[in-house]
Coordinates of C-alpha atoms and ligand atoms in Angstrom, one line a residue:
M1 CA 150.4 80.1 81.3
A2 CA 147.9 82.4 79.6
R3 CA 148.3 86.2 80.2
R4 CA 145.3 87.4 82.3
P5 CA 143.3 89.9 80.1
R6 CA 143.9 93.2 81.4
L7 CA 140.7 95.2 82.2
H8 CA 140.0 97.7 79.8
E9 CA 137.5 100.4 81.1
F10 CA 135.9 101.2 77.7
R11 CA 135.8 97.5 76.6
L12 CA 134.1 96.7 79.9
I13 CA 131.5 99.4 79.6
E14 CA 130.8 98.4 76.1
Q15 CA 130.4 94.8 77.4
L16 CA 128.0 95.9 80.2
R17 CA 126.0 97.9 77.8
R18 CA 125.6 94.9 75.5
S19 CA 124.8 92.4 78.2
F20 CA 122.9 94.5 80.7
G21 CA 121.9 97.9 79.3
R22 CA 118.3 96.7 78.5
T23 CA 116.2 99.8 77.7
G24 CA 112.5 100.3 77.8
S25 CA 110.5 102.7 75.6
A26 CA 110.8 105.6 78.3
V27 CA 114.7 105.2 78.2
I28 CA 115.8 108.0 75.5
R29 CA 119.4 107.3 76.1
G30 CA 120.8 104.4 78.5
I31 CA 124.5 103.5 78.9
G32 CA 126.9 105.4 76.1
D33 CA 126.5 109.0 76.6
D34 CA 127.5 111.7 79.0
A35 CA 124.2 110.8 81.1
A36 CA 121.1 109.0 80.7
V37 CA 117.9 110.5 79.6
V38 CA 114.3 109.3 80.7
M39 CA 110.8 110.2 80.1
P40 CA 109.4 111.3 83.5
P41 CA 106.4 109.2 84.4
K42 CA 103.2 111.1 84.0
G43 CA 101.6 112.2 87.3
R44 CA 104.0 110.4 89.3
Q45 CA 106.9 111.5 91.8
L46 CA 110.4 110.3 91.6
V47 CA 111.8 108.2 94.5
L48 CA 115.5 107.8 94.4
T49 CA 118.0 105.8 96.9
T50 CA 121.4 104.8 96.8
D51 CA 123.9 102.4 98.6
L52 CA 127.4 102.1 99.0
L53 CA 129.0 98.6 99.7
V54 CA 132.7 98.4 100.6
E55 CA 134.8 95.2 100.7
G56 CA 135.9 94.3 104.3
V57 CA 133.1 96.4 105.6
H58 CA 129.7 95.3 104.0
F59 CA 130.9 92.1 102.5
D60 CA 133.8 89.7 102.4
L61 CA 134.7 87.9 99.0
G62 CA 136.0 85.1 101.3
T63 CA 132.6 83.9 102.1
A64 CA 130.2 85.6 99.5
S65 CA 130.5 85.0 95.8
L66 CA 130.6 88.3 93.3
K67 CA 127.2 87.2 92.2
E68 CA 125.8 87.1 95.6
V69 CA 127.4 90.6 96.4
G70 CA 125.5 91.9 93.3
Y71 CA 122.6 90.2 93.9
K72 CA 122.4 91.6 97.7
A73 CA 123.3 95.3 96.6
A74 CA 120.5 95.4 94.2
V75 CA 118.1 94.0 96.9
A76 CA 118.9 96.4 99.5
N77 CA 118.1 99.3 97.2
L78 CA 114.8 97.5 95.9
S79 CA 113.9 97.2 99.6
D80 CA 114.2 101.0 100.0
I81 CA 112.2 101.6 97.1
A82 CA 109.6 99.2 98.7
A83 CA 109.6 100.7 101.7
M84 CA 108.4 104.1 100.2
G85 CA 105.7 102.1 98.2
A86 CA 107.1 102.9 95.1
R87 CA 107.8 101.0 91.7
P88 CA 111.5 100.4 91.1
E89 CA 112.3 101.7 87.4
Y90 CA 116.1 102.5 86.7
A91 CA 119.7 101.7 88.1
L92 CA 123.0 103.3 87.9
V93 CA 125.9 101.4 89.2
S94 CA 129.4 102.8 90.3
I95 CA 132.4 100.4 90.8
A96 CA 135.9 100.8 91.8
I97 CA 137.7 97.6 90.9
P98 CA 141.1 96.3 92.3
A99 CA 143.8 96.3 89.2
S100 CA 144.1 92.7 89.5
W101 CA 140.5 92.0 88.4
T102 CA 139.4 90.4 84.9
A103 CA 136.1 91.6 83.2
P104 CA 134.3 88.2 83.8
R105 CA 134.7 88.9 87.5
V106 CA 132.9 92.2 87.0
L107 CA 130.5 90.7 84.9
R108 CA 129.5 88.3 87.7
L109 CA 128.7 91.1 89.7
Y110 CA 126.2 92.4 87.2
Q111 CA 124.5 89.0 86.7
G112 CA 124.0 89.1 90.5
M113 CA 122.3 92.5 90.0
R114 CA 120.4 91.5 86.8
E115 CA 118.9 88.5 88.7
A116 CA 117.4 90.7 91.6
F117 CA 116.3 93.4 89.1
R118 CA 114.6 91.2 86.4
P119 CA 111.2 90.6 88.0
Y120 CA 110.8 94.3 88.2
R121 CA 112.1 95.3 84.9
V122 CA 114.7 97.6 86.3
A123 CA 116.9 98.9 83.6
L124 CA 120.5 99.7 84.0
I125 CA 121.1 103.1 82.5
G126 CA 124.4 104.1 83.4
G127 CA 127.2 104.2 86.2
D128 CA 131.0 105.0 86.6
T129 CA 134.0 102.9 86.7
S130 CA 137.4 103.6 88.4
S131 CA 140.1 101.2 89.5
S132 CA 140.6 100.9 93.3
P133 CA 144.0 100.7 95.2
R134 CA 142.5 98.4 97.7
G135 CA 139.2 96.2 97.4
L136 CA 136.0 96.4 95.8
F137 CA 133.5 99.5 96.2
L138 CA 130.0 99.1 94.5
S139 CA 127.4 102.0 94.8
L140 CA 124.4 101.3 93.4
T141 CA 121.6 104.0 92.7
V142 CA 118.0 102.9 92.0
T143 CA 115.0 105.3 91.0
G144 CA 111.5 104.5 91.1
S145 CA 108.3 106.5 91.0
V146 CA 104.9 106.7 92.7
P147 CA 101.5 108.3 92.2
A148 CA 101.9 112.0 93.3
G149 CA 101.6 112.4 97.1
A150 CA 101.5 108.4 97.6
A151 CA 105.0 108.0 98.8
L152 CA 104.9 105.9 102.4
M153 CA 107.2 107.9 104.7
R154 CA 108.5 106.7 108.2
S155 CA 106.8 109.8 109.6
G156 CA 103.2 108.9 109.1
A157 CA 102.6 106.7 112.2
R158 CA 99.9 108.0 114.7
A159 CA 99.1 106.5 118.4
G160 CA 96.6 103.8 118.0
D161 CA 97.7 102.5 114.7
L162 CA 98.4 98.7 114.5
L163 CA 102.2 97.5 113.9
Y164 CA 102.8 95.0 111.2
V165 CA 105.6 93.2 110.0
T166 CA 105.9 90.9 106.6
G167 CA 107.3 87.4 106.6
T168 CA 109.4 86.1 109.4
L169 CA 112.2 87.8 111.4
G170 CA 116.0 86.9 112.4
D171 CA 116.5 84.2 109.7
S172 CA 119.3 86.0 107.9
L173 CA 121.1 86.6 111.0
A174 CA 120.9 82.8 111.9
G175 CA 121.8 82.2 108.3
L176 CA 125.1 84.2 108.6
V177 CA 126.1 82.7 112.1
L178 CA 125.6 79.3 110.4
L179 CA 127.8 80.2 107.5
S180 CA 130.5 81.7 109.9
H181 CA 130.4 78.3 111.7
N182 CA 131.1 76.6 108.4
R183 CA 134.0 78.7 107.5
R184 CA 135.7 78.2 111.0
R185 CA 134.9 74.7 111.1
H186 CA 133.3 75.1 114.4
A187 CA 130.9 72.4 115.4
A188 CA 127.5 73.4 113.9
P189 CA 124.3 73.4 116.0
A190 CA 122.5 70.0 115.8
M191 CA 119.8 70.8 113.5
S192 CA 118.4 69.4 110.1
S193 CA 120.0 70.4 107.0
S194 CA 117.0 71.7 105.5
D195 CA 116.6 74.2 108.4
R196 CA 120.0 75.1 108.0
R197 CA 119.8 75.4 104.2
F198 CA 116.5 77.7 104.6
L199 CA 118.4 80.1 107.1
I200 CA 121.4 80.2 104.8
D201 CA 119.4 80.9 101.9
R202 CA 117.6 83.7 103.5
H203 CA 120.8 85.4 104.5
R204 CA 122.3 84.8 100.8
R205 CA 119.2 85.4 98.8
P206 CA 116.9 87.8 100.5
I207 CA 113.8 89.2 98.6
A208 CA 112.8 92.7 98.4
L209 CA 109.0 93.3 98.4
P210 CA 108.3 96.3 96.1
R211 CA 105.0 94.8 95.0
L212 CA 103.6 94.6 98.6
G213 CA 104.9 98.0 99.4
R214 CA 102.9 99.3 96.4
A215 CA 99.9 97.5 97.6
L216 CA 100.4 99.1 100.9
S217 CA 100.6 102.6 99.6
A218 CA 97.7 102.0 97.1
G219 CA 94.6 102.6 99.1
R220 CA 96.7 104.0 101.8
L221 CA 96.6 101.0 103.9
A222 CA 99.8 102.0 105.7
S223 CA 100.3 105.3 107.3
A224 CA 104.0 104.7 107.7
A225 CA 106.7 102.0 106.6
I226 CA 110.6 101.2 107.0
D227 CA 112.2 98.2 105.5
L228 CA 114.1 95.9 108.1
S229 CA 117.7 96.3 107.0
D230 CA 119.4 97.1 110.3
G231 CA 117.0 94.9 112.5
L232 CA 113.7 95.3 113.9
S233 CA 114.7 97.0 117.3
G234 CA 116.9 99.6 115.6
D235 CA 114.4 100.0 112.6
L236 CA 111.3 100.5 114.7
H237 CA 113.2 103.3 116.8
H238 CA 113.8 105.0 113.5
L239 CA 110.1 104.9 112.5
C240 CA 108.8 106.0 116.1
E241 CA 111.6 109.0 116.0
Q242 CA 110.5 110.1 112.7
S243 CA 106.7 110.0 113.4
S244 CA 107.1 111.3 117.0
V245 CA 105.3 108.3 118.7
G246 CA 106.1 105.3 120.9
A247 CA 105.4 101.8 120.5
E248 CA 104.4 98.6 122.2
V249 CA 105.8 95.3 120.8
A250 CA 104.6 92.1 122.0
A251 CA 107.3 89.4 122.0
A252 CA 104.9 86.5 121.8
S253 CA 103.6 87.9 118.4
L254 CA 106.8 88.1 116.5
P255 CA 106.9 85.8 113.5
L256 CA 109.4 83.3 113.8
S257 CA 110.1 80.6 111.3
P258 CA 110.2 77.1 112.5
S259 CA 113.9 76.8 111.1
L260 CA 114.8 79.9 113.4
Q261 CA 113.2 78.2 116.3
A262 CA 115.0 75.0 115.5
Y263 CA 118.5 77.2 115.4
A264 CA 117.4 78.7 118.6
R265 CA 116.9 75.4 120.4
A266 CA 120.0 73.7 118.9
S267 CA 122.3 76.9 120.0
K268 CA 120.6 77.6 123.0
S269 CA 119.6 81.1 122.1
D270 CA 116.6 83.1 122.5
P271 CA 114.7 83.4 119.1
V272 CA 112.9 86.7 120.3
T273 CA 116.6 88.2 120.9
L274 CA 117.4 87.0 117.2
A275 CA 114.4 88.5 115.8
L276 CA 114.7 91.9 117.5
R277 CA 118.5 92.3 116.5
G278 CA 118.8 90.6 113.1
G279 CA 119.4 92.5 110.0
E280 CA 119.3 91.9 106.3
D281 CA 115.9 90.3 106.4
Y282 CA 114.4 93.0 104.1
E283 CA 110.9 92.5 105.4
L284 CA 108.6 95.6 105.7
L285 CA 107.6 97.2 109.2
F286 CA 104.5 99.3 108.8
T287 CA 101.6 100.9 110.7
V288 CA 98.0 100.5 109.8
P289 CA 95.1 102.9 110.9
P290 CA 92.6 100.4 112.7
A291 CA 90.0 101.3 110.3
K292 CA 92.1 99.8 107.5
R293 CA 92.6 96.6 109.0
R294 CA 90.0 94.6 107.1
A295 CA 91.2 96.0 103.9
L296 CA 94.7 95.0 104.9
Q297 CA 93.8 91.4 105.4
R298 CA 92.2 91.3 102.2
M299 CA 95.1 92.5 100.5
A300 CA 97.4 90.1 102.2
R301 CA 95.1 87.3 101.0
R302 CA 95.1 88.2 97.5
A303 CA 98.9 88.8 97.5
G304 CA 99.5 85.4 99.3
R305 CA 101.7 87.3 101.9
R306 CA 102.1 86.6 105.6
L307 CA 101.5 89.8 107.5
T308 CA 101.7 89.6 111.4
C309 CA 100.6 92.3 113.8
I310 CA 103.2 92.8 116.4
G311 CA 102.0 95.6 118.5
V312 CA 100.5 99.2 118.5
I313 CA 101.7 102.8 118.1
R314 CA 101.3 104.5 121.7
P315 CA 101.9 108.2 122.2
K316 CA 105.6 109.3 122.4
A317 CA 105.8 109.7 126.2
F318 CA 105.1 105.9 126.3
G319 CA 108.5 105.4 124.7
V320 CA 109.4 102.1 123.0
R321 CA 108.7 99.1 124.9
L322 CA 108.6 95.3 124.7
R323 CA 106.0 93.1 126.4
D324 CA 108.2 90.0 127.1
T325 CA 106.6 86.6 126.9
S326 CA 106.1 86.7 130.8
G327 CA 104.0 89.6 130.3
R328 CA 106.2 92.3 131.8
L329 CA 106.6 95.5 129.8
R330 CA 110.2 96.7 129.6
R331 CA 112.1 99.2 127.4
L332 CA 113.1 98.0 124.0
A333 CA 116.8 98.7 123.8
V334 CA 118.2 99.0 120.3
T335 CA 120.2 95.8 119.8
S336 CA 120.7 96.0 115.9
Y337 CA 123.8 96.3 114.3
A338 CA 124.6 97.9 110.9
H339 CA 127.4 95.4 110.6
F340 CA 126.9 91.8 111.3
R341 CA 130.3 90.9 112.1
D342 CA 129.9 92.4 115.6
V343 CA 127.4 89.7 116.4
V344 CA 129.2 86.6 114.9
P345 CA 130.7 84.6 117.8
E346 CA 134.6 84.3 117.2
Ligands
ADP1 P1 132.2 110.1 81.6 O1 133.6 110.2 81.6 O2 131.5 111.1 80.8 O3 131.4 110.1 83.0 P2 132.2 107.3 81.2 O4 133.2 106.9 80.1 O5 132.4 107.3 82.7 O6 131.8 108.6 81.0 O7 130.9 106.5 80.9 C1 130.1 106.3 79.6 C2 129.1 105.8 79.9 O8 129.1 104.3 80.4 C3 127.6 106.3 80.5 O9 126.6 106.2 80.1 C4 128.0 105.7 81.8 O10 126.8 106.0 82.8 C5 128.2 104.4 81.5 N1 129.0 103.6 82.6 C6 130.4 103.8 83.0 N2 130.6 103.0 83.8 C7 129.6 102.1 84.1 C8 129.3 100.9 85.1 N3 130.1 100.7 85.8 N4 128.1 100.5 85.0 C9 127.0 100.8 84.0 N5 127.4 101.9 83.2 C10 128.5 102.7 83.2
MG2 MG1 132.1 108.3 84.2

């Protein structure tokens, strides 16, 4: 039997540099020195975000491929940059790798990241490498920039602003539940394979929206924004707290994909509950002053994106409430979870 090639830190870094260390003209020094050096973009402010993923907490290599883990880690960061209305630019990657790993496994992680970064020309300019006594740790830092003063904050919403979301909600959560059915060989809900595939794909290959985020900040179309990583109910509460406002959401307006509706029928679950709870959709939730509504609609047509008005911002004293499908107004409880495993049926 061939001996497994041992992972050699410096050889690995050299390989990462050759395969992934693409640099632009603004990169004075990328991978290979003590630190990276880049030209600051003229007249712009820097936007920086980081995310830590821990095997067994945020992902499980029994169900997700390494490429998928890398891809989703990159999307989570790109989505944060998108929610700030910024342009993503550079990435730094820190990994702690179990001793048994080979270099090709590490490279697969990076291939997933590259796939997510490529459309935005995000350049890998550095990182750090360590061995891990238990499981994989992956920490990604992505930087970007916005024109000075243009960053979209969570804190800009005002009473009277309209509340919008991009895309459809709850698909990723339904996809995750379907995957866990497969894994446990549970009887799957009776639904078409194309609906099933759509939902699983939404879970495995979410798409961040940095271009849409930039369109929202350009022309000040949005007054506030947040990305939907934890689920609408929780993320809306974050936005309302930061802005010191309340909100009224109409359950009947929540955008639901036909596949999610098919899943809800087949599994006898409530699609509105899924939409409020579901995380990892990486859609954007944002507020728009009523005077900007027309301009927003024009932008959405140009961008070919589905934007849905799901409610309105209210004064803080109103609280965060849901008008349910029978017309009753009730408090909107936080049902979203940071970690999906909590809602996957055993
Ligand atoms: P130092 O000991 O000074 O931190 P390293 O040997 O850790 O230097 O890193 C050398 C170069 O390789 C640096 O440019 C660093 O950013 C880069 N690097 C190290 N690990 C990674 C990684 N996992 N991914 C990308 N770049 C890395
Ligand atoms: Mg180092």
